[in-house]
XYZ file of C-alpha atoms in Angstrom:
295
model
C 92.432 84.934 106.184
C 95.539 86.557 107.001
C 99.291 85.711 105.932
C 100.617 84.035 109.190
C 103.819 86.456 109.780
C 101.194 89.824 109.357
C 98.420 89.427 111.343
C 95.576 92.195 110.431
C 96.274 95.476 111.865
C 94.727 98.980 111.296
C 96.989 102.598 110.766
C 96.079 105.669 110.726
C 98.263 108.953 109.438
C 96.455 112.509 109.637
C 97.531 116.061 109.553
C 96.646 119.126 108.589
C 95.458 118.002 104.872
C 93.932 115.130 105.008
C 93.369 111.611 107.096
C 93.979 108.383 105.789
C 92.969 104.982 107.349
C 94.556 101.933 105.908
C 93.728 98.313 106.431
C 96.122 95.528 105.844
C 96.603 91.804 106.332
C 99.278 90.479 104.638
C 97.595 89.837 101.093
C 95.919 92.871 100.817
C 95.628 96.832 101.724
C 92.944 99.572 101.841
C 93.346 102.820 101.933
C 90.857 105.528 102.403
C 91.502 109.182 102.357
C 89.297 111.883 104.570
C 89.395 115.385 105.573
C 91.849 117.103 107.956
C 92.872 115.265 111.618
C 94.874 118.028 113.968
C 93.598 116.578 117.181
C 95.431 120.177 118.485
C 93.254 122.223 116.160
C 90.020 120.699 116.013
C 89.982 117.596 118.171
C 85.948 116.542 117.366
C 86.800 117.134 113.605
C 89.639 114.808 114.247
C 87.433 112.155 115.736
C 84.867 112.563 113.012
C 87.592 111.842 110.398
C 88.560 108.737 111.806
C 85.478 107.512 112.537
C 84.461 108.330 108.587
C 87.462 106.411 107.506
C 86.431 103.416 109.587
C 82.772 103.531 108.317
C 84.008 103.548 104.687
C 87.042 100.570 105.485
C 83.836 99.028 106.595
C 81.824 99.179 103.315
C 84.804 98.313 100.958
C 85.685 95.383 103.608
C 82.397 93.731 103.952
C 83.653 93.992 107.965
C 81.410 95.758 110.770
C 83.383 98.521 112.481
C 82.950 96.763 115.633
C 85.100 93.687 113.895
C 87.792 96.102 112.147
C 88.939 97.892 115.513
C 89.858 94.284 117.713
C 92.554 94.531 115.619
C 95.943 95.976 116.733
C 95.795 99.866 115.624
C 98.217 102.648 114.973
C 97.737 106.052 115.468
C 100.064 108.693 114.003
C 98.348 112.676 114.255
C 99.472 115.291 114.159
C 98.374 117.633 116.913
C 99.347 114.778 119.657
C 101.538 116.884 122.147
C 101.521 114.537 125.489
C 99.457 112.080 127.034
C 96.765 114.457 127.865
C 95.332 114.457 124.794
C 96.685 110.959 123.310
C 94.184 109.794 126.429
C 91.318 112.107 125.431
C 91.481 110.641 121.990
C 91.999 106.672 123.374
C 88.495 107.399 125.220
C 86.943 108.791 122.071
C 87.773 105.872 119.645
C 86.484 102.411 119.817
C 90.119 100.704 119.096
C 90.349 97.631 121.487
C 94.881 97.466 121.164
C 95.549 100.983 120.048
C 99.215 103.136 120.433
C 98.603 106.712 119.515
C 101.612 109.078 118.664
C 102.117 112.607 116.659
C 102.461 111.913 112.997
C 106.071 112.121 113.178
C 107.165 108.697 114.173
C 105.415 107.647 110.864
C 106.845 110.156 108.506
C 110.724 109.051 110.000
C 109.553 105.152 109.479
C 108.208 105.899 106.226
C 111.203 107.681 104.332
C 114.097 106.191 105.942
C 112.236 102.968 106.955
C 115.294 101.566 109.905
C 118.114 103.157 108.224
C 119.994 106.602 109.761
C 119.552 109.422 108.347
C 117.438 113.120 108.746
C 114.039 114.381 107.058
C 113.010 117.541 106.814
C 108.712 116.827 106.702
C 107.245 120.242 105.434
C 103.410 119.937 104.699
C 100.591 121.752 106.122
C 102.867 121.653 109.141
C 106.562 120.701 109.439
C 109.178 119.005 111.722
C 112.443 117.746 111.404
C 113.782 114.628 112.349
C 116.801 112.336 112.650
C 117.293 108.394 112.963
C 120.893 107.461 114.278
C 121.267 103.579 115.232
C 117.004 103.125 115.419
C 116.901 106.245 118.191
C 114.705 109.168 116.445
C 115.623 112.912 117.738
C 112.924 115.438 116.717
C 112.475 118.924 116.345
C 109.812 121.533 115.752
C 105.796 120.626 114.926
C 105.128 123.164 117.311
C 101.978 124.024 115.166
C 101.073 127.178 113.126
C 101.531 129.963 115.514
C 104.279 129.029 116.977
C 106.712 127.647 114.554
C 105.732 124.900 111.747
C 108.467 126.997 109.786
C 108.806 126.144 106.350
C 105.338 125.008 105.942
C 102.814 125.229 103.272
C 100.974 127.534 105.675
C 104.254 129.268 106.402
C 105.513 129.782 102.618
C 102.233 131.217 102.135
C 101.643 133.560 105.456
C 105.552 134.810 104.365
C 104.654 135.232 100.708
C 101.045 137.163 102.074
C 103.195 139.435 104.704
C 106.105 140.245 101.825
C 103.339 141.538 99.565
C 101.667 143.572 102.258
C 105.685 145.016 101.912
C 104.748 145.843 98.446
C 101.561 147.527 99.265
C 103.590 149.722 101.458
C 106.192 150.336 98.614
C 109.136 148.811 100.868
C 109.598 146.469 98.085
C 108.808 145.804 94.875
C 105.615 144.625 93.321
C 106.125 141.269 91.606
C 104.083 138.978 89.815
C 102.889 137.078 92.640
C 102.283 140.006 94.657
C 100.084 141.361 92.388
C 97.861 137.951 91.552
C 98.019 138.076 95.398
C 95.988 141.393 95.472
C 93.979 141.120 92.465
C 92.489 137.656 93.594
C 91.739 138.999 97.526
C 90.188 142.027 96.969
C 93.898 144.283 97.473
C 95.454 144.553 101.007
C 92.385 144.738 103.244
C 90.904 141.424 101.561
C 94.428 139.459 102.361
C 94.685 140.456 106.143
C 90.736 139.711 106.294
C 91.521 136.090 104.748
C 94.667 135.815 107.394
C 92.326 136.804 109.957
C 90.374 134.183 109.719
C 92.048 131.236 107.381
C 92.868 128.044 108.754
C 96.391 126.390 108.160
C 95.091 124.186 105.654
C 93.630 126.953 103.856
C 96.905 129.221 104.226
C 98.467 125.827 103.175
C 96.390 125.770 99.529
C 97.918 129.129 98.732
C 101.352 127.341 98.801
C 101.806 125.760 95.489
C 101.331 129.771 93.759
C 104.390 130.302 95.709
C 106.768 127.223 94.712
C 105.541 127.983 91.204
C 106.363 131.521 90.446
C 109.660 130.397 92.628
C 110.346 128.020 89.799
C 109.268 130.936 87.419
C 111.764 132.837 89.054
C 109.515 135.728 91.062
C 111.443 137.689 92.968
C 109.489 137.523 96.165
C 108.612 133.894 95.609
C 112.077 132.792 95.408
C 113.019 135.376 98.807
C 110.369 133.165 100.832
C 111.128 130.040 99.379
C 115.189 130.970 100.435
C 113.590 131.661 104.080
C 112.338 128.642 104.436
C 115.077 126.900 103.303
C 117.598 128.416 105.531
C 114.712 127.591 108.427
C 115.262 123.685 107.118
C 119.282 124.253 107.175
C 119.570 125.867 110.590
C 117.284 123.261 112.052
C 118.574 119.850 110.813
C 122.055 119.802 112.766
C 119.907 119.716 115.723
C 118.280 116.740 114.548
C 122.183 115.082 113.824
C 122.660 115.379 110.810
C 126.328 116.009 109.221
C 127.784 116.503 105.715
C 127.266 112.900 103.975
C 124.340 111.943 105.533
C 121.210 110.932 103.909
C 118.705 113.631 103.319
C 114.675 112.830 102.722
C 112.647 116.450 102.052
C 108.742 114.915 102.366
C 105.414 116.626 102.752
C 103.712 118.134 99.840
C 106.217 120.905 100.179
C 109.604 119.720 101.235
C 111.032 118.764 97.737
C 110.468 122.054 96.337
C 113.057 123.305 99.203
C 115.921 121.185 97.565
C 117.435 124.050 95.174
C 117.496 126.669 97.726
C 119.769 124.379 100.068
C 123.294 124.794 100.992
C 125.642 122.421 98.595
C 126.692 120.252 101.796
C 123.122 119.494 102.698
C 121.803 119.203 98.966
C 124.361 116.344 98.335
C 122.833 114.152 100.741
C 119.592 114.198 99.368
C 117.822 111.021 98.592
C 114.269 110.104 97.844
C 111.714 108.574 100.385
C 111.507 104.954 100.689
C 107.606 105.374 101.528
C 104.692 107.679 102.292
C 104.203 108.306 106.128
C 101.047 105.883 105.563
C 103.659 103.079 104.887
C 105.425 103.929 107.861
C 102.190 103.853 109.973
C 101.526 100.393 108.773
C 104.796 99.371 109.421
C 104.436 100.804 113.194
C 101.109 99.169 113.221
C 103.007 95.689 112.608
C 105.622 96.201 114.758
C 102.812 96.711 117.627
C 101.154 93.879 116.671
C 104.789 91.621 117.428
C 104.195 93.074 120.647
C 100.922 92.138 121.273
C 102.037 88.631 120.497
C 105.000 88.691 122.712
C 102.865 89.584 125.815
C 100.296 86.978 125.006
C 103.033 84.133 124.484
């Protein structure tokens, strides 16, 4: 049974890190967590994920899949970039009432829930959004290679490519530089790893970074500065303005929130919710549709 103002309705949020599938009916709410979902970088890995997290849903609900997904379903991934692929991915799930978007929609519902205000989302990937009067403007996502500035994956191809820098004496050789070398096999072992790494595995290097930035490493804090200027020149084109309300998320944003400029800095705030929360709220707020069109 279901609480009579939340009918049952299924959300999933997946990036570059991880996917997680969440079930919820208005007494209760299951979560479970899987492996990466960039339907952009790998879009039968993406599937798979889904699919896993509806198998295990399944087992901890006592509900055949085939039950679980006539229920209204949310869809925030990142890696959605138009209706091309949002279709390719409707035809490859089993979801009977489904609404697929990128995973930013989620993120902005999430921290700010219907208030204004801007986020700056930097996890395996990044974007930037603002919410002005319940109208979302967005900015960047554009994936790894082509923006995704101030990323995990970013802080850590910046940190690699400063102590290449090193290598070639044109500055100096910190701390991190040196772990950096001594743990890939010196210079020809990092650009083998960037060769052929991943985001998400660029994106694991990250924390080394924000710690020996808190440490105070020279070339730490110097790409942890980069990305924060990338966070400062970007959110005016998202609206905000000196006063407003400032959410960093991702697993990397807050760690951005010393290097910002005073005006921005003073508008920071903490998250209301997790993207997932925000998917689930999307997922609800389909579901009123839903019921609309049937009555």
């Amino acid at each position: 049974m279901s609480d009579s103002g939340n009918p049952p309705v299924l959300a999933v949020d997946g990036g570059g890190t991880r996917c997680r599938v969440a079930f919820d009916d208005g007494r209760q709410r299951h979560v479970v967590e899987t492996g990466p979902a960039n339907v952009s970088t790998d879009f039968e890995a993406a599937v798979a994920q889904v699919m896993a997290g509806l198998a295990e849903l399944s087992k901890r609900l006592g509900q055949p899949v085939g039950d679980l997904v006539r229920h209204p379903a949310y869809l925030g991934l990142a890696g959605i970039t138009g209706p091309e692929i949002a279709d390719r991915l409707r035809a490859a799930l089993p979801f009977a009432r489904l609404r697929i978007e990128d995973d930013r929609p989620a993120a902005v519902r999430g921290a700010l829930s219907v208030a204004d205000g801007v986020i700056a989302h930097c996890g395996t990937g990044s974007f930037y959004a603002g919410q002005h009067g319940g109208a979302i403007q967005l900015a960047g996502g554009w994936g790894s290679v082509l923006g995704d500035e101030a990323s995990a994956q970013w802080i850590a191809r910046k940190a690699l490519g400063l102590t290449l820098e090193a290598v070639d004496g044109r500055r100096a050789l910190s701390a991190l530089a040196q772990a950096f070398l001594d743990e890939m096999g010196g210079a020809a072992g990092i650009v083998r790893f960037a060769g052929q790494a991943r985001p998400d595995a660029f994106g694991a290097l990250a924390p080394q970074v924000t710690r020996a930035a808190e440490a105070g490493d020279a070339l730490a804090v110097c790409v942890m500065q980069q990305g924060a200027d990338e966070i400062a020149r970007a959110l005016p084109h998202v609206g905000w303005r000196p006063g407003l309300r400032l959410c960093l998320t991702g697993g990397i944003g807050p760690h951005f929130a010393p290097f910002l400029p005073e005006t921005m800095s003073a508008g920071l705030a903490a998250p209301e919710a997790e993207p997932m929360a925000g998917a689930l709220s999307l997922a609800r707020q389909l579901a009123g549709e839903f019921a609309d069109e049937r009555g």
